[in-house]
Amino acid sequence: MKTKAEYIQSITNPCWDRFQLQINVLRLDLIDPDLSGNKYFKLKYIIQYAVEKNYKKLLSFGGAYSNHIHALALAGRRYGLETVGLIRGEEHQPLNPTLQDAVDAGMTLYYLSRSEYKRRQDNDYIEEIKARFPDCYIIPEGGSSVLGVKGCMDIAAYIPSATDIILLPCGTGATLAGIAAACPDKQVVGISVLKNAYYLESDIGNYMSNLGISDVGNWRVEHDFHCGGYAKAPDDLTVYIEDFVRAHQISIEPVYSGKLFYAVEKLITANVFSAGTNILVLHTGGLQGIRGMQEHFSEQLVITH
């Protein structure tokens, strides 16, 4: 069992020396072999609540390579709970590695048309789902609920006190909300992995409000590093990822962590950070998803744990 400090890894680059920065990585990808990265924290209180309320089944939404669906299925197997995944798009056989893992863990899959999937946050549609699956505890896509944000607040226990700025990838904003709420004395910067996701600011504020936590304004979202949109992997990003893995022996992928470190590199070289700043980069896991994007890379990326 690692100590919390052992999840911190320092990284260097000769090109960064002139900026006089301390760059550390919080390796949440190493905390749990099944519930990778921030999913471990997002699901923590959700599952606890479901068990306390005597639910036997958990239901949630996700795409065909969803880290959340993957983690939820494995969490269900671990805790003896049945799981149901409502998957965006048509079924394809054979199943991809993400969905095959989910099925192997006992998850039952149902496929939704893209138009139906777009309704996943509508209250009337959720009522339809409740009627269709009356014995299921329904979890929002990505685990991004009040309980999910509360779980992400626990990440703060792994963050060194000397940290000045925390950078992390942003999909729904739930992880950022939890960390910003738990670390009011630190600046938190989210790197949006989606194009034109300017609603994130509102969503993050709502997460905090729903938790009853005052927003002290210690966070922001950068919207310029989505690399073309969600799950897009242009050549400059894939080359960067391959170079990064070779240089630092830390596996990253194109959807979340790759864009995060790519953004960090760009922000450092743009001299955005003051000399002496202690920067913590949050590796939020999700490496299982790279199995569906291997064709973008010129070589087989080794997942280093």
PDB file of C-alpha atoms in Angstrom:
ATOM      1  CA  MET A   1       0.000   0.000   0.000  1.00  0.00           C
ATOM      2  CA  LYS A   2       1.459   3.335  -1.098  1.00  0.00           C
ATOM      3  CA  THR A   3       1.491   6.390   1.141  1.00  0.00           C
ATOM      4  CA  LYS A   4      -0.277   9.442  -0.273  1.00  0.00           C
ATOM      5  CA  ALA A   5       3.073  11.104  -0.936  1.00  0.00           C
ATOM      6  CA  GLU A   6       4.122   8.177  -3.134  1.00  0.00           C
ATOM      7  CA  TYR A   7       1.430   9.066  -5.658  1.00  0.00           C
ATOM      8  CA  ILE A   8       3.291  12.314  -6.373  1.00  0.00           C
ATOM      9  CA  GLN A   9       5.795  12.151  -9.242  1.00  0.00           C
ATOM     10  CA  SER A  10       8.040  15.039 -10.240  1.00  0.00           C
ATOM     11  CA  ILE A  11       8.626  15.634 -13.940  1.00  0.00           C
ATOM     12  CA  THR A  12      11.258  17.798 -15.602  1.00  0.00           C
ATOM     13  CA  ASN A  13      12.097  19.018 -19.067  1.00  0.00           C
ATOM     14  CA  PRO A  14      15.266  20.966 -19.964  1.00  0.00           C
ATOM     15  CA  CYS A  15      13.096  23.333 -22.006  1.00  0.00           C
ATOM     16  CA  TRP A  16      11.263  24.324 -18.828  1.00  0.00           C
ATOM     17  CA  ASP A  17      14.348  25.154 -16.735  1.00  0.00           C
ATOM     18  CA  ARG A  18      14.319  28.855 -17.564  1.00  0.00           C
ATOM     19  CA  PHE A  19      10.777  29.182 -16.177  1.00  0.00           C
ATOM     20  CA  GLN A  20      11.863  28.041 -12.669  1.00  0.00           C
ATOM     21  CA  LEU A  21       8.775  25.970 -11.980  1.00  0.00           C
ATOM     22  CA  GLN A  22       8.185  22.891  -9.835  1.00  0.00           C
ATOM     23  CA  ILE A  23       6.028  20.412 -11.798  1.00  0.00           C
ATOM     24  CA  ASN A  24       4.532  17.426  -9.990  1.00  0.00           C
ATOM     25  CA  VAL A  25       1.992  14.859 -11.167  1.00  0.00           C
ATOM     26  CA  LEU A  26      -0.624  13.386  -8.850  1.00  0.00           C
ATOM     27  CA  ARG A  27      -0.964   9.830 -10.163  1.00  0.00           C
ATOM     28  CA  LEU A  28      -4.613   9.098  -9.438  1.00  0.00           C
ATOM     29  CA  ASP A  29      -4.342   6.529 -12.226  1.00  0.00           C
ATOM     30  CA  LEU A  30      -2.369   4.340  -9.802  1.00  0.00           C
ATOM     31  CA  ILE A  31      -4.736   4.429  -6.824  1.00  0.00           C
ATOM     32  CA  ASP A  32      -7.080   1.613  -7.824  1.00  0.00           C
ATOM     33  CA  PRO A  33      -6.551  -1.023 -10.543  1.00  0.00           C
ATOM     34  CA  ASP A  34     -10.255  -1.131 -11.485  1.00  0.00           C
ATOM     35  CA  LEU A  35     -11.794   2.233 -10.565  1.00  0.00           C
ATOM     36  CA  SER A  36      -9.173   4.284 -12.317  1.00  0.00           C
ATOM     37  CA  GLY A  37      -8.293   7.801 -11.280  1.00  0.00           C
ATOM     38  CA  ASN A  38     -11.088  10.201 -10.398  1.00  0.00           C
ATOM     39  CA  LYS A  39     -13.722   7.460 -10.932  1.00  0.00           C
ATOM     40  CA  TYR A  40     -12.652   5.911  -7.635  1.00  0.00           C
ATOM     41  CA  PHE A  41     -13.592   9.150  -5.881  1.00  0.00           C
ATOM     42  CA  LYS A  42     -16.698   9.949  -7.932  1.00  0.00           C
ATOM     43  CA  LEU A  43     -18.266   6.572  -7.211  1.00  0.00           C
ATOM     44  CA  LYS A  44     -17.258   6.402  -3.539  1.00  0.00           C
ATOM     45  CA  TYR A  45     -20.266   8.099  -1.932  1.00  0.00           C
ATOM     46  CA  ILE A  46     -22.643   7.166  -4.740  1.00  0.00           C
ATOM     47  CA  ILE A  47     -22.176   3.478  -4.011  1.00  0.00           C
ATOM     48  CA  GLN A  48     -22.238   4.073  -0.277  1.00  0.00           C
ATOM     49  CA  TYR A  49     -25.603   5.852  -0.604  1.00  0.00           C
ATOM     50  CA  ALA A  50     -27.047   3.160  -2.880  1.00  0.00           C
ATOM     51  CA  VAL A  51     -26.087   0.429  -0.421  1.00  0.00           C
ATOM     52  CA  GLU A  52     -27.506   2.362   2.534  1.00  0.00           C
ATOM     53  CA  LYS A  53     -30.802   2.747   0.660  1.00  0.00           C
ATOM     54  CA  ASN A  54     -30.878  -0.975  -0.163  1.00  0.00           C
ATOM     55  CA  TYR A  55     -30.560  -0.591  -3.918  1.00  0.00           C
ATOM     56  CA  LYS A  56     -29.365  -3.777  -5.612  1.00  0.00           C
ATOM     57  CA  LYS A  57     -28.880  -2.294  -9.088  1.00  0.00           C
ATOM     58  CA  LEU A  58     -27.041   0.748 -10.411  1.00  0.00           C
ATOM     59  CA  LEU A  59     -27.826   2.339 -13.779  1.00  0.00           C
ATOM     60  CA  SER A  60     -25.938   4.980 -15.686  1.00  0.00           C
ATOM     61  CA  PHE A  61     -25.191   6.408 -19.127  1.00  0.00           C
ATOM     62  CA  GLY A  62     -22.073   6.518 -21.273  1.00  0.00           C
ATOM     63  CA  GLY A  63     -20.464   6.216 -24.662  1.00  0.00           C
ATOM     64  CA  ALA A  64     -18.962   3.063 -26.100  1.00  0.00           C
ATOM     65  CA  TYR A  65     -15.538   3.805 -24.566  1.00  0.00           C
ATOM     66  CA  SER A  66     -16.795   5.435 -21.374  1.00  0.00           C
ATOM     67  CA  ASN A  67     -14.418   5.346 -18.403  1.00  0.00           C
ATOM     68  CA  HIS A  68     -17.439   5.809 -16.166  1.00  0.00           C
ATOM     69  CA  ILE A  69     -19.322   2.807 -17.566  1.00  0.00           C
ATOM     70  CA  HIS A  70     -16.177   0.708 -17.273  1.00  0.00           C
ATOM     71  CA  ALA A  71     -15.537   1.745 -13.664  1.00  0.00           C
ATOM     72  CA  LEU A  72     -19.191   1.371 -12.663  1.00  0.00           C
ATOM     73  CA  ALA A  73     -19.337  -2.188 -13.978  1.00  0.00           C
ATOM     74  CA  LEU A  74     -16.201  -3.176 -12.085  1.00  0.00           C
ATOM     75  CA  ALA A  75     -17.412  -1.400  -8.944  1.00  0.00           C
ATOM     76  CA  GLY A  76     -20.692  -3.309  -9.163  1.00  0.00           C
ATOM     77  CA  ARG A  77     -18.830  -6.598  -9.319  1.00  0.00           C
ATOM     78  CA  ARG A  78     -16.649  -5.591  -6.375  1.00  0.00           C
ATOM     79  CA  TYR A  79     -19.550  -4.584  -4.150  1.00  0.00           C
ATOM     80  CA  GLY A  80     -22.047  -7.234  -5.230  1.00  0.00           C
ATOM     81  CA  LEU A  81     -24.372  -4.854  -7.071  1.00  0.00           C
ATOM     82  CA  GLU A  82     -25.995  -5.426 -10.452  1.00  0.00           C
ATOM     83  CA  THR A  83     -25.254  -2.767 -13.049  1.00  0.00           C
ATOM     84  CA  VAL A  84     -27.045  -1.492 -16.139  1.00  0.00           C
ATOM     85  CA  GLY A  85     -25.377   0.626 -18.809  1.00  0.00           C
ATOM     86  CA  LEU A  86     -27.358   2.778 -21.239  1.00  0.00           C
ATOM     87  CA  ILE A  87     -24.919   3.180 -24.118  1.00  0.00           C
ATOM     88  CA  ARG A  88     -24.951   5.911 -26.767  1.00  0.00           C
ATOM     89  CA  GLY A  89     -25.275   4.557 -30.311  1.00  0.00           C
ATOM     90  CA  GLU A  90     -25.881   1.200 -31.952  1.00  0.00           C
ATOM     91  CA  GLU A  91     -24.550  -2.129 -30.781  1.00  0.00           C
ATOM     92  CA  HIS A  92     -21.492  -3.391 -32.629  1.00  0.00           C
ATOM     93  CA  GLN A  93     -20.144  -6.935 -32.466  1.00  0.00           C
ATOM     94  CA  PRO A  94     -17.657  -7.946 -31.379  1.00  0.00           C
ATOM     95  CA  LEU A  95     -17.801  -5.598 -28.421  1.00  0.00           C
ATOM     96  CA  ASN A  96     -14.934  -3.177 -27.979  1.00  0.00           C
ATOM     97  CA  PRO A  97     -12.600  -3.814 -25.004  1.00  0.00           C
ATOM     98  CA  THR A  98     -14.383  -1.296 -22.759  1.00  0.00           C
ATOM     99  CA  LEU A  99     -17.827  -2.811 -23.205  1.00  0.00           C
ATOM    100  CA  GLN A 100     -16.501  -6.359 -23.154  1.00  0.00           C
ATOM    101  CA  ASP A 101     -14.915  -5.646 -19.755  1.00  0.00           C
ATOM    102  CA  ALA A 102     -18.243  -4.227 -18.571  1.00  0.00           C
ATOM    103  CA  VAL A 103     -20.184  -7.298 -19.714  1.00  0.00           C
ATOM    104  CA  ASP A 104     -17.575  -9.608 -18.207  1.00  0.00           C
ATOM    105  CA  ALA A 105     -18.057  -7.753 -14.911  1.00  0.00           C
ATOM    106  CA  GLY A 106     -21.802  -8.475 -15.073  1.00  0.00           C
ATOM    107  CA  MET A 107     -23.200  -5.262 -16.571  1.00  0.00           C
ATOM    108  CA  THR A 108     -26.311  -5.464 -18.745  1.00  0.00           C
ATOM    109  CA  LEU A 109     -26.103  -3.141 -21.749  1.00  0.00           C
ATOM    110  CA  TYR A 110     -28.912  -1.326 -23.560  1.00  0.00           C
ATOM    111  CA  TYR A 111     -28.277   0.876 -26.575  1.00  0.00           C
ATOM    112  CA  LEU A 112     -29.877   4.283 -27.093  1.00  0.00           C
ATOM    113  CA  SER A 113     -30.164   6.209 -30.323  1.00  0.00           C
ATOM    114  CA  ARG A 114     -28.168   9.416 -30.308  1.00  0.00           C
ATOM    115  CA  SER A 115     -31.356  11.460 -30.248  1.00  0.00           C
ATOM    116  CA  GLU A 116     -32.654   9.565 -27.222  1.00  0.00           C
ATOM    117  CA  TYR A 117     -29.287   9.789 -25.517  1.00  0.00           C
ATOM    118  CA  LYS A 118     -29.409  13.580 -25.771  1.00  0.00           C
ATOM    119  CA  ARG A 119     -32.401  13.499 -23.411  1.00  0.00           C
ATOM    120  CA  ARG A 120     -30.393  11.855 -20.604  1.00  0.00           C
ATOM    121  CA  GLN A 121     -30.488  14.982 -18.426  1.00  0.00           C
ATOM    122  CA  ASP A 122     -34.133  15.867 -19.015  1.00  0.00           C
ATOM    123  CA  ASN A 123     -36.310  15.360 -15.966  1.00  0.00           C
ATOM    124  CA  ASP A 124     -39.177  13.826 -17.939  1.00  0.00           C
ATOM    125  CA  TYR A 125     -36.821  11.354 -19.573  1.00  0.00           C
ATOM    126  CA  ILE A 126     -35.326  10.374 -16.213  1.00  0.00           C
ATOM    127  CA  GLU A 127     -38.856   9.665 -14.997  1.00  0.00           C
ATOM    128  CA  GLU A 128     -39.312   7.370 -18.014  1.00  0.00           C
ATOM    129  CA  ILE A 129     -36.089   5.572 -17.114  1.00  0.00           C
ATOM    130  CA  LYS A 130     -37.226   5.195 -13.508  1.00  0.00           C
ATOM    131  CA  ALA A 131     -40.472   3.620 -14.707  1.00  0.00           C
ATOM    132  CA  ARG A 132     -38.609   1.297 -17.045  1.00  0.00           C
ATOM    133  CA  PHE A 133     -35.999   0.312 -14.432  1.00  0.00           C
ATOM    134  CA  PRO A 134     -37.852   0.804 -11.129  1.00  0.00           C
ATOM    135  CA  ASP A 135     -35.336  -1.181  -9.063  1.00  0.00           C
ATOM    136  CA  CYS A 136     -32.277   0.800 -10.210  1.00  0.00           C
ATOM    137  CA  TYR A 137     -30.452   3.686  -8.574  1.00  0.00           C
ATOM    138  CA  ILE A 138     -29.855   6.111 -11.447  1.00  0.00           C
ATOM    139  CA  ILE A 139     -26.448   7.780 -11.643  1.00  0.00           C
ATOM    140  CA  PRO A 140     -25.858  10.743 -13.988  1.00  0.00           C
ATOM    141  CA  GLU A 141     -23.422  10.346 -16.868  1.00  0.00           C
ATOM    142  CA  GLY A 142     -19.851  10.366 -15.616  1.00  0.00           C
ATOM    143  CA  GLY A 143     -20.954  10.042 -11.996  1.00  0.00           C
ATOM    144  CA  SER A 144     -21.342  13.816 -11.990  1.00  0.00           C
ATOM    145  CA  SER A 145     -23.786  14.305  -9.141  1.00  0.00           C
ATOM    146  CA  VAL A 146     -23.611  16.036  -5.773  1.00  0.00           C
ATOM    147  CA  LEU A 147     -22.325  12.787  -4.275  1.00  0.00           C
ATOM    148  CA  GLY A 148     -19.776  12.488  -7.065  1.00  0.00           C
ATOM    149  CA  VAL A 149     -18.507  16.006  -6.395  1.00  0.00           C
ATOM    150  CA  LYS A 150     -18.380  15.265  -2.672  1.00  0.00           C
ATOM    151  CA  GLY A 151     -16.197  12.254  -3.423  1.00  0.00           C
ATOM    152  CA  CYS A 152     -13.869  14.380  -5.544  1.00  0.00           C
ATOM    153  CA  MET A 153     -13.353  16.667  -2.571  1.00  0.00           C
ATOM    154  CA  ASP A 154     -11.483  13.771  -0.957  1.00  0.00           C
ATOM    155  CA  ILE A 155      -8.765  14.114  -3.599  1.00  0.00           C
ATOM    156  CA  ALA A 156      -7.580  17.133  -1.619  1.00  0.00           C
ATOM    157  CA  ALA A 157      -6.027  14.765   0.939  1.00  0.00           C
ATOM    158  CA  TYR A 158      -3.472  13.754  -1.727  1.00  0.00           C
ATOM    159  CA  ILE A 159      -2.525  17.314  -2.706  1.00  0.00           C
ATOM    160  CA  PRO A 160       0.744  18.609  -1.163  1.00  0.00           C
ATOM    161  CA  SER A 161       0.334  21.728   0.941  1.00  0.00           C
ATOM    162  CA  ALA A 162       3.083  23.512  -1.011  1.00  0.00           C
ATOM    163  CA  THR A 163       1.023  23.348  -4.221  1.00  0.00           C
ATOM    164  CA  ASP A 164       0.099  26.722  -5.724  1.00  0.00           C
ATOM    165  CA  ILE A 165      -1.823  25.702  -8.857  1.00  0.00           C
ATOM    166  CA  ILE A 166      -3.675  22.481  -9.699  1.00  0.00           C
ATOM    167  CA  LEU A 167      -4.384  21.598 -13.341  1.00  0.00           C
ATOM    168  CA  LEU A 168      -6.769  18.850 -14.418  1.00  0.00           C
ATOM    169  CA  PRO A 169      -8.818  17.796 -17.440  1.00  0.00           C
ATOM    170  CA  CYS A 170     -12.464  18.864 -17.523  1.00  0.00           C
ATOM    171  CA  GLY A 171     -15.305  16.823 -19.006  1.00  0.00           C
ATOM    172  CA  THR A 172     -18.312  17.606 -16.829  1.00  0.00           C
ATOM    173  CA  GLY A 173     -16.553  19.865 -14.314  1.00  0.00           C
ATOM    174  CA  ALA A 174     -17.472  17.714 -11.321  1.00  0.00           C
ATOM    175  CA  THR A 175     -13.898  16.855 -10.360  1.00  0.00           C
ATOM    176  CA  LEU A 176     -12.836  20.479 -10.682  1.00  0.00           C
ATOM    177  CA  ALA A 177     -15.758  21.596  -8.516  1.00  0.00           C
ATOM    178  CA  GLY A 178     -14.823  19.132  -5.780  1.00  0.00           C
ATOM    179  CA  ILE A 179     -11.162  20.082  -5.734  1.00  0.00           C
ATOM    180  CA  ALA A 180     -11.798  23.837  -5.920  1.00  0.00           C
ATOM    181  CA  ALA A 181     -14.287  23.520  -3.046  1.00  0.00           C
ATOM    182  CA  ALA A 182     -11.865  21.491  -0.932  1.00  0.00           C
ATOM    183  CA  CYS A 183      -8.802  23.653  -1.705  1.00  0.00           C
ATOM    184  CA  PRO A 184      -9.951  27.279  -1.404  1.00  0.00           C
ATOM    185  CA  ASP A 185      -6.355  28.425  -0.843  1.00  0.00           C
ATOM    186  CA  LYS A 186      -5.155  27.085  -4.203  1.00  0.00           C
ATOM    187  CA  GLN A 187      -5.804  28.020  -7.805  1.00  0.00           C
ATOM    188  CA  VAL A 188      -7.502  25.293  -9.851  1.00  0.00           C
ATOM    189  CA  VAL A 189      -7.373  25.294 -13.655  1.00  0.00           C
ATOM    190  CA  GLY A 190      -9.537  22.959 -15.709  1.00  0.00           C
ATOM    191  CA  ILE A 191      -8.564  22.041 -19.264  1.00  0.00           C
ATOM    192  CA  SER A 192     -11.768  21.495 -21.201  1.00  0.00           C
ATOM    193  CA  VAL A 193     -11.563  18.399 -23.408  1.00  0.00           C
ATOM    194  CA  LEU A 194     -14.733  19.411 -25.252  1.00  0.00           C
ATOM    195  CA  LYS A 195     -15.137  22.072 -27.918  1.00  0.00           C
ATOM    196  CA  ASN A 196     -17.248  25.135 -27.050  1.00  0.00           C
ATOM    197  CA  ALA A 197     -18.037  23.785 -23.558  1.00  0.00           C
ATOM    198  CA  TYR A 198     -18.649  27.243 -22.124  1.00  0.00           C
ATOM    199  CA  TYR A 199     -21.511  25.874 -20.048  1.00  0.00           C
ATOM    200  CA  LEU A 200     -18.910  24.309 -17.755  1.00  0.00           C
ATOM    201  CA  GLU A 201     -18.544  27.488 -15.739  1.00  0.00           C
ATOM    202  CA  SER A 202     -22.245  27.480 -14.919  1.00  0.00           C
ATOM    203  CA  ASP A 203     -22.276  23.752 -14.175  1.00  0.00           C
ATOM    204  CA  ILE A 204     -19.295  24.012 -11.825  1.00  0.00           C
ATOM    205  CA  GLY A 205     -20.955  26.858  -9.959  1.00  0.00           C
ATOM    206  CA  ASN A 206     -24.134  24.807  -9.648  1.00  0.00           C
ATOM    207  CA  TYR A 207     -22.238  21.811  -8.254  1.00  0.00           C
ATOM    208  CA  MET A 208     -20.803  23.994  -5.516  1.00  0.00           C
ATOM    209  CA  SER A 209     -24.121  25.624  -4.787  1.00  0.00           C
ATOM    210  CA  ASN A 210     -25.872  22.259  -4.547  1.00  0.00           C
ATOM    211  CA  LEU A 211     -23.250  21.138  -2.046  1.00  0.00           C
ATOM    212  CA  GLY A 212     -23.842  24.273   0.012  1.00  0.00           C
ATOM    213  CA  ILE A 213     -20.249  25.409  -0.483  1.00  0.00           C
ATOM    214  CA  SER A 214     -19.270  29.012  -1.124  1.00  0.00           C
ATOM    215  CA  ASP A 215     -17.513  29.590  -4.426  1.00  0.00           C
ATOM    216  CA  VAL A 216     -14.444  31.704  -3.627  1.00  0.00           C
ATOM    217  CA  GLY A 217     -13.534  32.115  -7.290  1.00  0.00           C
ATOM    218  CA  ASN A 218     -10.276  30.158  -7.094  1.00  0.00           C
ATOM    219  CA  TRP A 219     -10.810  28.336 -10.374  1.00  0.00           C
ATOM    220  CA  ARG A 220     -11.114  28.816 -14.108  1.00  0.00           C
ATOM    221  CA  VAL A 221     -11.547  26.722 -17.250  1.00  0.00           C
ATOM    222  CA  GLU A 222      -9.229  26.933 -20.258  1.00  0.00           C
ATOM    223  CA  HIS A 223     -11.130  26.318 -23.494  1.00  0.00           C
ATOM    224  CA  ASP A 224      -8.312  26.420 -26.060  1.00  0.00           C
ATOM    225  CA  PHE A 225      -6.856  22.924 -25.726  1.00  0.00           C
ATOM    226  CA  HIS A 226      -9.674  20.602 -26.847  1.00  0.00           C
ATOM    227  CA  CYS A 227      -7.651  19.724 -29.987  1.00  0.00           C
ATOM    228  CA  GLY A 228     -10.725  19.743 -32.195  1.00  0.00           C
ATOM    229  CA  GLY A 229     -13.305  18.297 -29.829  1.00  0.00           C
ATOM    230  CA  TYR A 230     -14.077  15.380 -27.565  1.00  0.00           C
ATOM    231  CA  ALA A 231     -12.011  12.258 -28.382  1.00  0.00           C
ATOM    232  CA  LYS A 232     -10.369  14.008 -31.349  1.00  0.00           C
ATOM    233  CA  ALA A 233      -6.714  13.065 -31.789  1.00  0.00           C
ATOM    234  CA  PRO A 234      -4.977  15.295 -34.344  1.00  0.00           C
ATOM    235  CA  ASP A 235      -1.422  14.509 -35.360  1.00  0.00           C
ATOM    236  CA  ASP A 236       0.235  17.099 -33.129  1.00  0.00           C
ATOM    237  CA  LEU A 237      -1.507  15.642 -30.074  1.00  0.00           C
ATOM    238  CA  THR A 238      -0.637  12.029 -30.884  1.00  0.00           C
ATOM    239  CA  VAL A 239       3.002  12.929 -31.515  1.00  0.00           C
ATOM    240  CA  TYR A 240       3.082  14.815 -28.229  1.00  0.00           C
ATOM    241  CA  ILE A 241       1.603  11.851 -26.344  1.00  0.00           C
ATOM    242  CA  GLU A 242       4.136   9.417 -27.779  1.00  0.00           C
ATOM    243  CA  ASP A 243       7.010  11.781 -26.907  1.00  0.00           C
ATOM    244  CA  PHE A 244       5.646  12.358 -23.404  1.00  0.00           C
ATOM    245  CA  VAL A 245       5.286   8.641 -22.639  1.00  0.00           C
ATOM    246  CA  ARG A 246       8.855   7.989 -23.790  1.00  0.00           C
ATOM    247  CA  ALA A 247      10.268  10.920 -21.810  1.00  0.00           C
ATOM    248  CA  HIS A 248       8.433  10.442 -18.517  1.00  0.00           C
ATOM    249  CA  GLN A 249       7.302   6.802 -18.486  1.00  0.00           C
ATOM    250  CA  ILE A 250       3.789   7.965 -17.589  1.00  0.00           C
ATOM    251  CA  SER A 251       1.014   6.648 -19.805  1.00  0.00           C
ATOM    252  CA  ILE A 252      -1.506   9.183 -21.055  1.00  0.00           C
ATOM    253  CA  GLU A 253      -4.330   8.973 -23.597  1.00  0.00           C
ATOM    254  CA  PRO A 254      -5.876  11.369 -26.145  1.00  0.00           C
ATOM    255  CA  VAL A 255      -9.247  12.060 -24.525  1.00  0.00           C
ATOM    256  CA  TYR A 256      -8.337  13.479 -21.115  1.00  0.00           C
ATOM    257  CA  SER A 257      -4.786  13.203 -19.805  1.00  0.00           C
ATOM    258  CA  GLY A 258      -3.117  13.733 -23.173  1.00  0.00           C
ATOM    259  CA  LYS A 259      -4.886  17.047 -23.681  1.00  0.00           C
ATOM    260  CA  LEU A 260      -4.108  18.010 -20.092  1.00  0.00           C
ATOM    261  CA  PHE A 261      -0.346  17.561 -20.397  1.00  0.00           C
ATOM    262  CA  TYR A 262      -0.374  19.077 -23.873  1.00  0.00           C
ATOM    263  CA  ALA A 263      -2.043  22.161 -22.387  1.00  0.00           C
ATOM    264  CA  VAL A 264       0.431  22.276 -19.498  1.00  0.00           C
ATOM    265  CA  GLU A 265       3.304  22.250 -21.989  1.00  0.00           C
ATOM    266  CA  LYS A 266       1.755  25.088 -23.986  1.00  0.00           C
ATOM    267  CA  LEU A 267       0.981  27.176 -20.889  1.00  0.00           C
ATOM    268  CA  ILE A 268       4.501  26.749 -19.522  1.00  0.00           C
ATOM    269  CA  THR A 269       6.188  27.768 -22.767  1.00  0.00           C
ATOM    270  CA  ALA A 270       3.814  30.731 -23.043  1.00  0.00           C
ATOM    271  CA  ASN A 271       5.239  31.861 -19.675  1.00  0.00           C
ATOM    272  CA  VAL A 272       1.788  31.937 -18.070  1.00  0.00           C
ATOM    273  CA  PHE A 273       3.064  30.897 -14.627  1.00  0.00           C
ATOM    274  CA  SER A 274       5.202  33.064 -12.363  1.00  0.00           C
ATOM    275  CA  ALA A 275       8.717  31.877 -11.554  1.00  0.00           C
ATOM    276  CA  GLY A 276       8.749  29.702  -8.455  1.00  0.00           C
ATOM    277  CA  THR A 277       5.192  28.439  -8.914  1.00  0.00           C
ATOM    278  CA  ASN A 278       4.556  24.930  -7.576  1.00  0.00           C
ATOM    279  CA  ILE A 279       2.286  23.211 -10.102  1.00  0.00           C
ATOM    280  CA  LEU A 280       0.387  19.966  -9.554  1.00  0.00           C
ATOM    281  CA  VAL A 281      -0.943  18.185 -12.643  1.00  0.00           C
ATOM    282  CA  LEU A 282      -3.790  15.795 -11.846  1.00  0.00           C
ATOM    283  CA  HIS A 283      -3.654  12.553 -13.838  1.00  0.00           C
ATOM    284  CA  THR A 284      -7.282  11.434 -13.658  1.00  0.00           C
ATOM    285  CA  GLY A 285      -6.779   7.963 -15.151  1.00  0.00           C
ATOM    286  CA  GLY A 286      -9.000   6.629 -17.908  1.00  0.00           C
ATOM    287  CA  LEU A 287      -6.190   4.722 -19.577  1.00  0.00           C
ATOM    288  CA  GLN A 288      -8.487   1.828 -20.468  1.00  0.00           C
ATOM    289  CA  GLY A 289      -9.986   3.997 -23.196  1.00  0.00           C
ATOM    290  CA  ILE A 290      -6.770   4.137 -25.189  1.00  0.00           C
ATOM    291  CA  ARG A 291      -7.511   0.623 -26.431  1.00  0.00           C
ATOM    292  CA  GLY A 292     -10.102   2.103 -28.760  1.00  0.00           C
ATOM    293  CA  MET A 293      -7.746   4.749 -30.176  1.00  0.00           C
ATOM    294  CA  GLN A 294      -4.597   2.755 -30.844  1.00  0.00           C
ATOM    295  CA  GLU A 295      -4.951   3.291 -34.582  1.00  0.00           C
ATOM    296  CA  HIS A 296      -4.032   6.952 -34.060  1.00  0.00           C
ATOM    297  CA  PHE A 297      -0.546   6.037 -32.886  1.00  0.00           C
ATOM    298  CA  SER A 298       2.510   4.982 -34.842  1.00  0.00           C
ATOM    299  CA  GLU A 299       3.588   2.565 -32.130  1.00  0.00           C
ATOM    300  CA  GLN A 300       2.035   0.463 -29.388  1.00  0.00           C
ATOM    301  CA  LEU A 301       1.818   2.598 -26.280  1.00  0.00           C
ATOM    302  CA  VAL A 302       2.844   0.763 -23.165  1.00  0.00           C
ATOM    303  CA  ILE A 303       0.555   1.316 -20.177  1.00  0.00           C
ATOM    304  CA  THR A 304       3.055   1.830 -17.381  1.00  0.00           C
ATOM    305  CA  HIS A 305       1.939   1.236 -13.833  1.00  0.00           C
TER     306      HIS A 305
END
